[in-house]
Each structure stands twice: as structure tokens, then as C-alpha cells.
């Protein structure tokens, strides 16, 4: 047998002859002991050990699913003395069930020791136990399945189990020593079961070992589950992965039947297991002998996540069982506590301090790693590896010092909880008060003359004498303030003397007193403008004053508003007592318009002010200045008016290059010469020495003009063609502050020429009004030259008109010139020299007389007199410059004529259009492209030259002559030439078929003495003719006759086609017909061949001789006519009928006849 101890043997009982619905009771009995040794000790489900066994093997089960019934617990087993199994299971335990097919178990009896005895927990040497099973049949047969457990040394002890039974076997049977009947409870009848017995016996070494793993938690924790792995020898069937809770739970592996090495490993990687350590692995064993060597593979204890394992060998022949207990303990924890003592009003709380913990694998209570630089707060609890040393520290906190520390370093063991407490206290603030005295303006007080007053919380001394070295007081955290009392005449500066002091602070308050010297302010009044004015105060003050505001007044107001000055001041400056010098420096303000000293006044700024007498100079001395007194000095300055010049030319402002300083007239684009504007005392003229002068444009400088002064201003040395007249000078006055002033708006301009050097000077007078800031003078020079137009007519005289446009001077147009009225025979006329402002003028010869063309046009005079020409538009653009005459000459010549005539064949065609195009080395009056028709002509107006005319020949025409090539035409000459064209004709070939309307296509070919467009090959049908386009000539058309057709007539031979003529000819064809001769034999289908012969009035293709059979007809192709067919009758045959006599066949017709 393959069974071993601790196995469950499957049993089944097949019951037949049942009555469905009846209740039955059947006894089951098994040997419990044999020779004092335990055999089968209790019942189980039939497939507990052999999970794949089929109770219904062999088809012995009724159809349907089985029902189950719990196997009751045998109290005799549980109450046995000595080592014994303990049965403790629920009725639903699937390992302890009866199964029945074909019935439903309704109950079981209690267990009975039916053979032998059981007393005081002991079975007799040989004993059997029995049990009654009651069921209700649902079929005529039923099958009951259960299992018998083979006792094992693990339950009863080594040497006391079935494997030790020698001799006869032990049994499982139906029936028992006290009841051997199968009872029908429904009809109360019984039947004898007979000998339904199964015996078994184990081999001598059929041992099974057990392995049990127990998990112990300290503390006990059913929620902490630890994963285990098991390695085992090949053939062992223990679970290789399982999990146990830390509450004493266990797992057992039964039925170990192979020998070898086992390793049990606990991994602490489960959820929440980070807080545990494995502190011990304790293994025990039973057996003969038991396992004695257990190797723990790690040095314990270990902390999560480090695993722990034990390795050992089991030899089943020694009946060895192993029990291993894994004990886990919690890692130690450290709680951080902060105590804060605020003795001096500090406000730090325990949560404000930062802890740090260093140790081995420090974690928070969620298993997150805590590094030594992580910040922890009071109340935080951390855990770490058991047996590891640790240190808890804190960061420094400003204003606090450590008072005590307890429990913050050492070693922590498993399940240990320790508290680290650090106590801090606030540090009392200290304030140092320093008194510093400065006597730099004559004072004599010292530090001790001042009393220092300190306010705050718990100040150790609130009043103390001033000390240059400083005095220290203590106080509590909060606001503080330091003031003083002492000698008058000193200004105090406080640094660090008020605010909030915090615990741990050591602030320093410094009060500095300085004696107060006199102060001086400089005030500036600026008349005529604003500027920045440098000044100085001895001994070492140098600065400047920028004035603002002020006005030049409004002379047009009623009453007029007088000018007011711009103002500015320095504010007060600290100065030494005694004497100082106050001075202004105008040297940097002399660029026109310059500033000048006007007046100065000084005073002590009392109420009312006290005047101080000073000299009227840009530099004044102020004496007897006293400590703590305020003074001021006021300087008044006046600015010259600024006289800038603007240049205009013919009313336009020149455009000037900022780099080259070259200016141009925007109208003419001509460069403007440099002009000089000179200022003289009024009534003085060149060649006297001027007060000042500027050149331009551009005028990059201004001339100064003091208020109330009168001047003569001259524009000197004007070049030829330039002039300045009264009305050409305009003046705009701007008063200081922005108002508009007044001056002679258009002063009279007079001429003051000089002989040596010879020059033209144009002068005018001005007077500078009071309060004027700017006098802007615009000088508008008139720049003028002359323009003349000359007409030259080659080959005759006529009247010619011109227009002048584009320039700044407007001319009355048109200007008319007649070459016959001036200098007869010279063919020339001209205008006078017409004055013109400088610029570019466009001259256009408008509407030349018929028969004339422009030959040439040019302008002479100044350089670049001809700006541009547009001969096609009879235009020339001339440049007019100052003092010079520009002469523009137009030369015209008369046209010649080229007349082109059109000749056509036939001459009657006067509608076809022939496009022509003339070209040549001369000029052709547009258009050069024209159209002619038969018999028409066109007249080309041309200049002297050689010309040719080409033609675009229309479709259907040929050019047969052109005398219009390289025709020479002289001036005024008329030449005539001719282009001849011949029109092509048409030969139309028509097809007539018999029968009419036949669609057959006939190939034709035309040839002849002329030219055929596209060649002579073509095709026709009865419905479609062929149209040949041909030049005049004689033509013939041939035809390729298709098979089955005959040509009847061809009228397309030697057909004459004239120019433009259309001629039609015809070709007639007849289609051949068919006579089909059929043979009918009796009997039908006979293969005999019959000779026939056809004759008639038409033509038979291939002759009349032929043969036919019953299966093969004869098709004769023939021309229209009447036909008969005769037959040579073979021997053995008779002709019954011949319908092929006098058969009429028309053109293209198919007739069928029969010979029988």
C-alpha cells in the first residue's frame, strides 16, 4: 500500500435496492486498537489526503450532486490518557464530512466501542468503534463516502501507532459486532449486510512527520501579520509561503514523507511590520531520536526589515516532528519633550524649537525614515532599532539657553519607551546707553552734563548720567525708549534708542549732541529765462541753483503784464560763525544768450527780516554771523534775448544734411549757397565791423540781443540771381514764460552795396523789447533764373504749341511758335527769355500738326540743364538756376507714307480679313498691326527709313505674292506695295451604296496637280462624305473596294477645282447577296455528301460547284440576280423536292432554299 501514518484512507459503500423516500440506517465499524497500538483513530472526509480520488469512479453514483453531513467528534479520542489528538472543529469543516449520492443523511448515532472496551481514557488492547448513519433515499441506489484516519506518532507518541502494528491487518467494515443489519426505518425491516470489510496494514517505515510554526508577539497583536517562506526538499508538500499574526497563531504541515533540509524564514516586510524586531527563534522536536541541530542563520535580535530564518533536517524514519516559535518584539520608542521657562517676558513656545535625532534606522510612527537633519517638534515620538545607541539634540533658538537635559542619549532596547526632555530659559536683555558730545561750533558741554532717561519693562535704572563710554542697564523683553535732558543749544541725534528689545538682545543706544552753528540760504532771481547758476560760500561750500517759473510778461494784455523773474534757492547751509564770502559764477553762462549780474541783497531771517549791507558785486562779504541764527542773500541776473535766424528760399525751408551741413532747396533740389547774417549798431552798415555774425543755412548759432537795444541786421554778399526785399523778412518774438511779444513784423529792407569788395547787402533794423526771450528772424530769399523755348522745323513750316508745368513759376499755356513768321526760310521760332524761380520745369510739345514727328529735343545753359527727356511724350524737363538762362530746343520733321494694297484670288472675296504687321528702322505711326480685306489698302505714316510688312495668312488661303519687303521711304515720300493671296477650293466625295444606308466604310485616296491639305487618304460611308481642301488644280479619287462589294461607277476622275470653288463627285457600290442551300435527309442526320451546282444571271464568287450534307449547308456569295441549284443524286438515294430553282437574290440579301 502507498498509505502512511497520518493519511486518511477513502472508503465508499454502494447501496442498492432502495426505495426512494424511505429512511435507512447503516452501521460503520473500524478497528481502533490492535495489540495495544492505535490503528484508525477517527473519521474524516474521504478525500482529505488524496484530493483527486473519485468516489464515483466506475459510474457507481446516481446522477446528481452529493449531500453532506458533519462527522461528529469522538469524545473517546479527546478524553484519552497520555498523548493523543484533540479533535476540535466546527460542523462546517470540510475535512470532517460524510458525502452521499442518491440520498440525504439525516443523522448519526454516538460513537460506540463495539469490540473491546474503553475505560478511564484507555482503549483495550484490541478494540473497534462503530457509528450508525441514517439517511433518506432519493433514488433506488445510493453511495456513501467517508475516510478513516491512520493514527500517527505525532498524536499518540512514538511506537504507539498503526505503523508499529505487526501481524494481522486492521479493518473498516459495514456492520458491527453489536449491529450487523441494514435497517429500513420506513417499513421497519432489516437485511443482513454480510461481510463488507476492508483491511489494511502499513509498511514498517511508513512514517509521516509534522512541522509546526508558531508566531508570538510581545506585545500580542492580532493585526500585525508576518510573511513566512519555507524551503523544503523535493517531494515535500508544505506551503512555501504563509503569514501568521503576532497573537500566538500557528500553521502545521502534516504528511511530510520525504527526508531533507527545511528552512523557515520570517520577513518583516509586511504592512506595519517596520515597528517590530525578531528577538528569538526557538525550535523543539520529538522523535526517536528527535532533531537536535537547529541553525539560526542570523544573529538575533534583528530589526525590520531584516529577515530571520532557521534551518534543520527532518528524517521521517526517526518519526521526527519539529515545532518552531518565532518571537517578535516592538522596536524601542523615544518621545521628545520641550519645557520652556520665560522669566523675562520671552514668548517662545515648545513648538518653536527644533529637535534632531540620530540613531540606527530612525523612523516616525508611520514608518518613514527620519534623518539626523530632519526637524522634529516637541511631542514627536520616533522609533529605532532595538539595542542601538541614540542622541537627541536641538537647534539653538535666539534669546534662549539650555537649562537642563534628561534622557536624550543612550541605548534603547526592544519594547522600551524613553522620553527625552530639554528645558530652555530666556536670556535677559541688556541695553548700553552711550552719550557723545560734539563741539564744532563753539559749544563747551560734556557728556555728564546730560541726564539719560530709560523707559521699558523692569528697567534696572531709569535715570543715569551721560557717559561717553556707555552705561549698561537690564530690562525684560518689550518696547523701550531713551530720551535725555541737558544744556540748550545742542541738537540731538538718536541711534538705536527706541524700539523693541527681545530676550537675548544686547542693543546699544547712542545719543550724539552737536552744537548748532549759523545757517545761510542763497536765493536766485532770473530775469529773461531759467538756468542753473553756480555759487560758493566760504570756506568750502560749492553748489548751484536751478531757477523755475517766471514770465516775460504779456505786452498785449490790458493793462500790459510786466515781466517777472524765475526763482530758486539752496535751502539753508550750515556755516561757521563770524564772516563768510558768498559769490556767484556766471562765466559758464556766457554762450548766447548770455547772463549778466544785476543786483544782490542780504539779510538776517528774523521776523521782520534785518537787512545786511553788502557791496553790489557778484561776490559779497557777510560779517558778524551768530550761532543758531539764519541768514539769506538774494542775487538777481538778467539774460540776453536769443536772436536765431531761419532761411527760406522762394518760400520753402531748405533741407540740410546734419553731417555735411549742406542744404538743398526742397522744390528744385539745388544746393543753397552759404549766406552771412551780420549785426551792427543801428545805423551802421558794411564794411563796418559787425557786433557779431552767423553763416548758414543751417544757422547753428544765434546772436545776442540785450533788452532795449537797437540793431541793424544785414544779409551780406548776395550771389547773382538772389534777392531779399521788403516783405521777405518776418520776425516772431517769444517772451520769457511763453507769451508772444511784438516787434516790427515786416521791417523795411534797403540796399547797402559796397564797392570794395563788390557785393550786394540787404539790411533792416530791429529793437529788442523788454522781457523778450527769443527773437526768431526768418529771411526768405528769392532765387530766380530764365527759361527760353526754341522750335526748329525740318522740311517746312507750321504752327507748334507748347506747355510748361512742374516748376514753382506758373506760365500761361499754350505757348505758340510759328516757324514761317520768324526768319522766313530758316524754319525756326523762339520765345523770349522768361523769368522763372529756380527749379525743374517740364516742357511738352502738345498736339503736333499732321504729318510731323519729333526728331530731337535738348536743353542748354547751366550744367545739367537737361534733367530728363521723354521723347515718346514730346517732353523734356529743364533745370533753372539763379542768374542763368536755360534754352530748350525742339527739332521736328515731316512724315513719309507706305501704302499697302491687298489682292485676292478670287477677287470677289472682299470679306476675309488678313492681319498685317509693319516694321522697320524708322518710326511708324501706330498702329503697326492692321487688317486688310480683298481690294482694300492701308496707309502707314512713317519717318524716313526702310520698312517691311508681314502677313498672318488665314486658314484656307495661301500667300502668292508680297512686294512689301525692304521698302525704302524718304522724308515726305509716298510708296505703294502689294500682297496677293489665293483661296483654296474643296473636292467633296460622296458614297452611294446598294442597298442604301449600309454602314460599311470605304477607303479612298485623292491625288492631283495641286496640294491636298492633310494628304489624299480618307474614308467614306453611305452616310458620311469626305471633304478635301485643295489648291486650284485637277484631281482624281480611287477606292479600295471592300470584300463582298463591287464598284458600279466612279465620277471622281479628272475633276477640275478652281480657287475657292467647291466640287462634288460620287462613287457607287453594290453589296453582294447570299444563297444558302440546305440539305435534308431521310433518315435525318445521315452523313452522305451530295454534289450540287449553282447557276444564274449574276456572278457567283468561286463558281457554282459545291457539296452539302444533312449537317452542312452551302453559302453562295453572288451579285444580284436569279439563280437555280441542281444536284447529282448519289446511288441509293432519291430526290424528293428541290426548292432552289429560280431564286431571286437582291443586293446584300440572304436567301435560303432546301433540297430534300
mmCIF file of C-alpha atoms in Angstrom, residues 621-797:
data_model
loop_
_atom_site.group_PDB
_atom_site.id
_atom_site.type_symbol
_atom_site.label_atom_id
_atom_site.label_comp_id
_atom_site.label_asym_id
_atom_site.label_seq_id
_atom_site.Cartn_x
_atom_site.Cartn_y
_atom_site.Cartn_z
ATOM 1 C CA UNK A 621 31.280 139.526 2.297
ATOM 2 C CA UNK A 622 28.810 138.921 5.166
ATOM 3 C CA UNK A 623 30.112 139.687 8.718
ATOM 4 C CA UNK A 624 29.031 139.034 12.358
ATOM 5 C CA UNK A 625 27.243 135.740 11.800
ATOM 6 C CA UNK A 626 25.964 134.320 15.137
ATOM 7 C CA UNK A 627 25.386 130.687 16.312
ATOM 8 C CA UNK A 628 21.874 129.330 15.703
ATOM 9 C CA UNK A 629 20.903 132.370 13.560
ATOM 10 C CA UNK A 630 19.577 132.117 9.966
ATOM 11 C CA UNK A 631 20.662 134.386 7.061
ATOM 12 C CA UNK A 632 19.945 134.736 3.319
ATOM 13 C CA UNK A 633 21.435 136.516 0.254
ATOM 14 C CA UNK A 634 19.464 137.178 -2.988
ATOM 15 C CA UNK A 635 21.246 137.509 -6.384
ATOM 16 C CA UNK A 636 19.362 138.857 -9.441
ATOM 17 C CA UNK A 637 20.557 138.058 -13.023
ATOM 18 C CA UNK A 638 19.272 139.110 -16.463
ATOM 19 C CA UNK A 639 19.595 137.083 -19.706
ATOM 20 C CA UNK A 640 20.137 138.469 -23.237
ATOM 21 C CA UNK A 641 17.425 137.758 -25.806
ATOM 22 C CA UNK A 642 18.289 134.949 -28.241
ATOM 23 C CA UNK A 643 18.171 136.011 -31.900
ATOM 24 C CA UNK A 644 18.153 132.882 -34.139
ATOM 25 C CA UNK A 645 17.889 133.072 -37.950
ATOM 26 C CA UNK A 646 15.838 130.869 -40.280
ATOM 27 C CA UNK A 647 16.405 130.697 -44.038
ATOM 28 C CA UNK A 648 13.737 130.189 -46.714
ATOM 29 C CA UNK A 649 14.188 130.026 -50.465
ATOM 30 C CA UNK A 650 11.220 131.072 -52.583
ATOM 31 C CA UNK A 651 9.040 130.455 -49.536
ATOM 32 C CA UNK A 652 10.352 126.926 -48.779
ATOM 33 C CA UNK A 653 12.593 125.830 -45.908
ATOM 34 C CA UNK A 654 15.841 124.218 -47.114
ATOM 35 C CA UNK A 655 16.607 120.613 -46.223
ATOM 36 C CA UNK A 656 20.023 120.327 -44.538
ATOM 37 C CA UNK A 657 22.286 117.317 -44.025
ATOM 38 C CA UNK A 658 23.209 117.090 -40.348
ATOM 39 C CA UNK A 659 26.593 115.573 -41.149
ATOM 40 C CA UNK A 660 27.799 117.663 -44.143
ATOM 41 C CA UNK A 661 25.837 120.800 -43.206
ATOM 42 C CA UNK A 662 24.957 121.143 -46.916
ATOM 43 C CA UNK A 663 21.447 122.471 -47.538
ATOM 44 C CA UNK A 664 19.229 121.994 -50.570
ATOM 45 C CA UNK A 665 16.068 123.648 -51.873
ATOM 46 C CA UNK A 666 13.268 121.059 -51.419
ATOM 47 C CA UNK A 667 11.481 122.346 -54.529
ATOM 48 C CA UNK A 668 14.353 122.421 -57.021
ATOM 49 C CA UNK A 669 16.739 120.094 -55.193
ATOM 50 C CA UNK A 670 19.530 122.642 -55.838
ATOM 51 C CA UNK A 671 22.276 123.301 -53.297
ATOM 52 C CA UNK A 672 21.799 126.530 -51.321
ATOM 53 C CA UNK A 673 24.927 128.763 -51.050
ATOM 54 C CA UNK A 674 26.159 129.952 -47.666
ATOM 55 C CA UNK A 675 24.765 133.321 -46.529
ATOM 56 C CA UNK A 676 26.102 135.653 -43.808
ATOM 57 C CA UNK A 677 23.807 137.494 -41.361
ATOM 58 C CA UNK A 678 25.720 140.342 -39.611
ATOM 59 C CA UNK A 679 24.551 142.526 -36.674
ATOM 60 C CA UNK A 680 25.646 146.214 -36.474
ATOM 61 C CA UNK A 681 24.818 149.061 -34.130
ATOM 62 C CA UNK A 682 21.669 150.614 -35.553
ATOM 63 C CA UNK A 683 22.536 152.950 -38.485
ATOM 64 C CA UNK A 684 25.885 151.276 -39.144
ATOM 65 C CA UNK A 685 26.407 149.205 -42.318
ATOM 66 C CA UNK A 686 29.098 147.186 -44.118
ATOM 67 C CA UNK A 687 32.002 147.420 -44.470
ATOM 68 C CA UNK A 688 31.968 148.414 -40.750
ATOM 69 C CA UNK A 689 32.956 145.719 -38.268
ATOM 70 C CA UNK A 690 29.794 143.907 -37.080
ATOM 71 C CA UNK A 691 28.913 143.192 -33.447
ATOM 72 C CA UNK A 692 28.521 139.575 -34.492
ATOM 73 C CA UNK A 693 27.641 137.386 -37.445
ATOM 74 C CA UNK A 694 26.401 133.884 -38.280
ATOM 75 C CA UNK A 695 26.528 131.873 -41.501
ATOM 76 C CA UNK A 696 24.114 129.369 -42.944
ATOM 77 C CA UNK A 697 21.918 127.689 -43.689
ATOM 78 C CA UNK A 698 21.864 125.938 -41.412
ATOM 79 C CA UNK A 699 22.391 128.809 -38.937
ATOM 80 C CA UNK A 700 23.862 126.889 -35.996
ATOM 81 C CA UNK A 701 24.351 129.901 -33.727
ATOM 82 C CA UNK A 702 22.283 132.841 -32.546
ATOM 83 C CA UNK A 703 23.124 136.486 -31.985
ATOM 84 C CA UNK A 704 22.597 138.011 -28.534
ATOM 85 C CA UNK A 705 20.368 140.991 -28.020
ATOM 86 C CA UNK A 706 20.205 142.864 -24.747
ATOM 87 C CA UNK A 707 16.730 144.108 -23.813
ATOM 88 C CA UNK A 708 16.058 147.606 -25.119
ATOM 89 C CA UNK A 709 18.941 147.588 -27.628
ATOM 90 C CA UNK A 710 18.526 148.561 -31.334
ATOM 91 C CA UNK A 711 20.464 146.936 -34.188
ATOM 92 C CA UNK A 712 20.881 146.919 -37.971
ATOM 93 C CA UNK A 713 20.988 143.390 -39.463
ATOM 94 C CA UNK A 714 22.371 142.803 -42.966
ATOM 95 C CA UNK A 715 22.440 139.808 -45.280
ATOM 96 C CA UNK A 716 25.794 140.405 -46.952
ATOM 97 C CA UNK A 717 27.232 139.469 -50.329
ATOM 98 C CA UNK A 718 24.121 138.012 -52.081
ATOM 99 C CA UNK A 719 25.096 135.972 -55.219
ATOM 100 C CA UNK A 720 23.672 136.758 -58.681
ATOM 101 C CA UNK A 721 20.077 135.673 -59.056
ATOM 102 C CA UNK A 722 19.389 136.044 -55.313
ATOM 103 C CA UNK A 723 17.386 138.885 -53.773
ATOM 104 C CA UNK A 724 15.838 139.996 -50.449
ATOM 105 C CA UNK A 725 13.036 142.578 -50.496
ATOM 106 C CA UNK A 726 10.675 144.252 -48.045
ATOM 107 C CA UNK A 727 8.144 141.663 -47.003
ATOM 108 C CA UNK A 728 10.722 138.856 -47.264
ATOM 109 C CA UNK A 729 11.731 139.281 -43.574
ATOM 110 C CA UNK A 730 9.355 138.073 -40.824
ATOM 111 C CA UNK A 731 10.017 138.303 -37.077
ATOM 112 C CA UNK A 732 8.402 136.273 -34.238
ATOM 113 C CA UNK A 733 9.046 137.355 -30.620
ATOM 114 C CA UNK A 734 8.604 134.945 -27.707
ATOM 115 C CA UNK A 735 8.581 136.443 -24.237
ATOM 116 C CA UNK A 736 10.165 134.706 -21.242
ATOM 117 C CA UNK A 737 7.479 132.333 -19.930
ATOM 118 C CA UNK A 738 5.900 131.723 -23.365
ATOM 119 C CA UNK A 739 3.812 134.798 -24.210
ATOM 120 C CA UNK A 740 4.064 136.264 -27.738
ATOM 121 C CA UNK A 741 5.778 139.677 -27.929
ATOM 122 C CA UNK A 742 5.823 142.266 -30.656
ATOM 123 C CA UNK A 743 8.362 143.926 -32.954
ATOM 124 C CA UNK A 744 8.160 145.479 -36.409
ATOM 125 C CA UNK A 745 6.632 142.425 -38.169
ATOM 126 C CA UNK A 746 7.934 143.176 -41.696
ATOM 127 C CA UNK A 747 10.789 145.665 -41.432
ATOM 128 C CA UNK A 748 11.778 147.712 -44.481
ATOM 129 C CA UNK A 749 14.694 146.175 -46.388
ATOM 130 C CA UNK A 750 17.172 148.570 -48.051
ATOM 131 C CA UNK A 751 20.195 148.096 -50.242
ATOM 132 C CA UNK A 752 23.684 148.988 -48.910
ATOM 133 C CA UNK A 753 26.114 147.816 -51.570
ATOM 134 C CA UNK A 754 29.854 148.050 -51.172
ATOM 135 C CA UNK A 755 32.299 148.708 -53.973
ATOM 136 C CA UNK A 756 35.326 147.079 -52.399
ATOM 137 C CA UNK A 757 34.770 144.229 -52.228
ATOM 138 C CA UNK A 758 31.907 144.392 -54.710
ATOM 139 C CA UNK A 759 28.869 142.883 -53.023
ATOM 140 C CA UNK A 760 25.124 143.226 -52.591
ATOM 141 C CA UNK A 761 23.983 143.827 -48.990
ATOM 142 C CA UNK A 762 20.299 143.899 -47.957
ATOM 143 C CA UNK A 763 19.698 145.428 -44.462
ATOM 144 C CA UNK A 764 16.868 146.055 -41.932
ATOM 145 C CA UNK A 765 16.546 147.428 -38.337
ATOM 146 C CA UNK A 766 15.164 145.863 -35.067
ATOM 147 C CA UNK A 767 14.802 146.879 -31.385
ATOM 148 C CA UNK A 768 14.800 144.200 -28.619
ATOM 149 C CA UNK A 769 11.706 144.570 -26.372
ATOM 150 C CA UNK A 770 11.934 144.162 -22.591
ATOM 151 C CA UNK A 771 11.216 140.580 -21.410
ATOM 152 C CA UNK A 772 11.968 139.053 -24.805
ATOM 153 C CA UNK A 773 13.373 135.530 -24.610
ATOM 154 C CA UNK A 774 13.700 134.749 -28.346
ATOM 155 C CA UNK A 775 13.517 136.905 -31.480
ATOM 156 C CA UNK A 776 13.222 134.484 -34.413
ATOM 157 C CA UNK A 777 14.015 136.140 -37.765
ATOM 158 C CA UNK A 778 13.061 134.369 -40.988
ATOM 159 C CA UNK A 779 14.828 135.551 -44.162
ATOM 160 C CA UNK A 780 13.089 134.438 -47.399
ATOM 161 C CA UNK A 781 15.352 134.917 -50.426
ATOM 162 C CA UNK A 782 14.016 134.988 -53.957
ATOM 163 C CA UNK A 783 16.183 132.781 -56.248
ATOM 164 C CA UNK A 784 15.447 133.286 -59.978
ATOM 165 C CA UNK A 785 16.806 132.356 -63.469
ATOM 166 C CA UNK A 786 15.329 132.439 -67.033
ATOM 167 C CA UNK A 787 13.788 129.881 -69.431
ATOM 168 C CA UNK A 788 13.687 130.052 -73.290
ATOM 169 C CA UNK A 789 11.996 127.641 -75.835
ATOM 170 C CA UNK A 790 13.323 127.323 -79.471
ATOM 171 C CA UNK A 791 11.459 125.471 -82.306
ATOM 172 C CA UNK A 792 13.376 124.042 -85.358
ATOM 173 C CA UNK A 793 11.176 122.562 -88.200
ATOM 174 C CA UNK A 794 12.971 120.373 -90.776
ATOM 175 C CA UNK A 795 11.299 120.178 -94.201
ATOM 176 C CA UNK A 796 8.742 123.003 -93.898
ATOM 177 C CA UNK A 797 6.930 125.444 -91.642
#
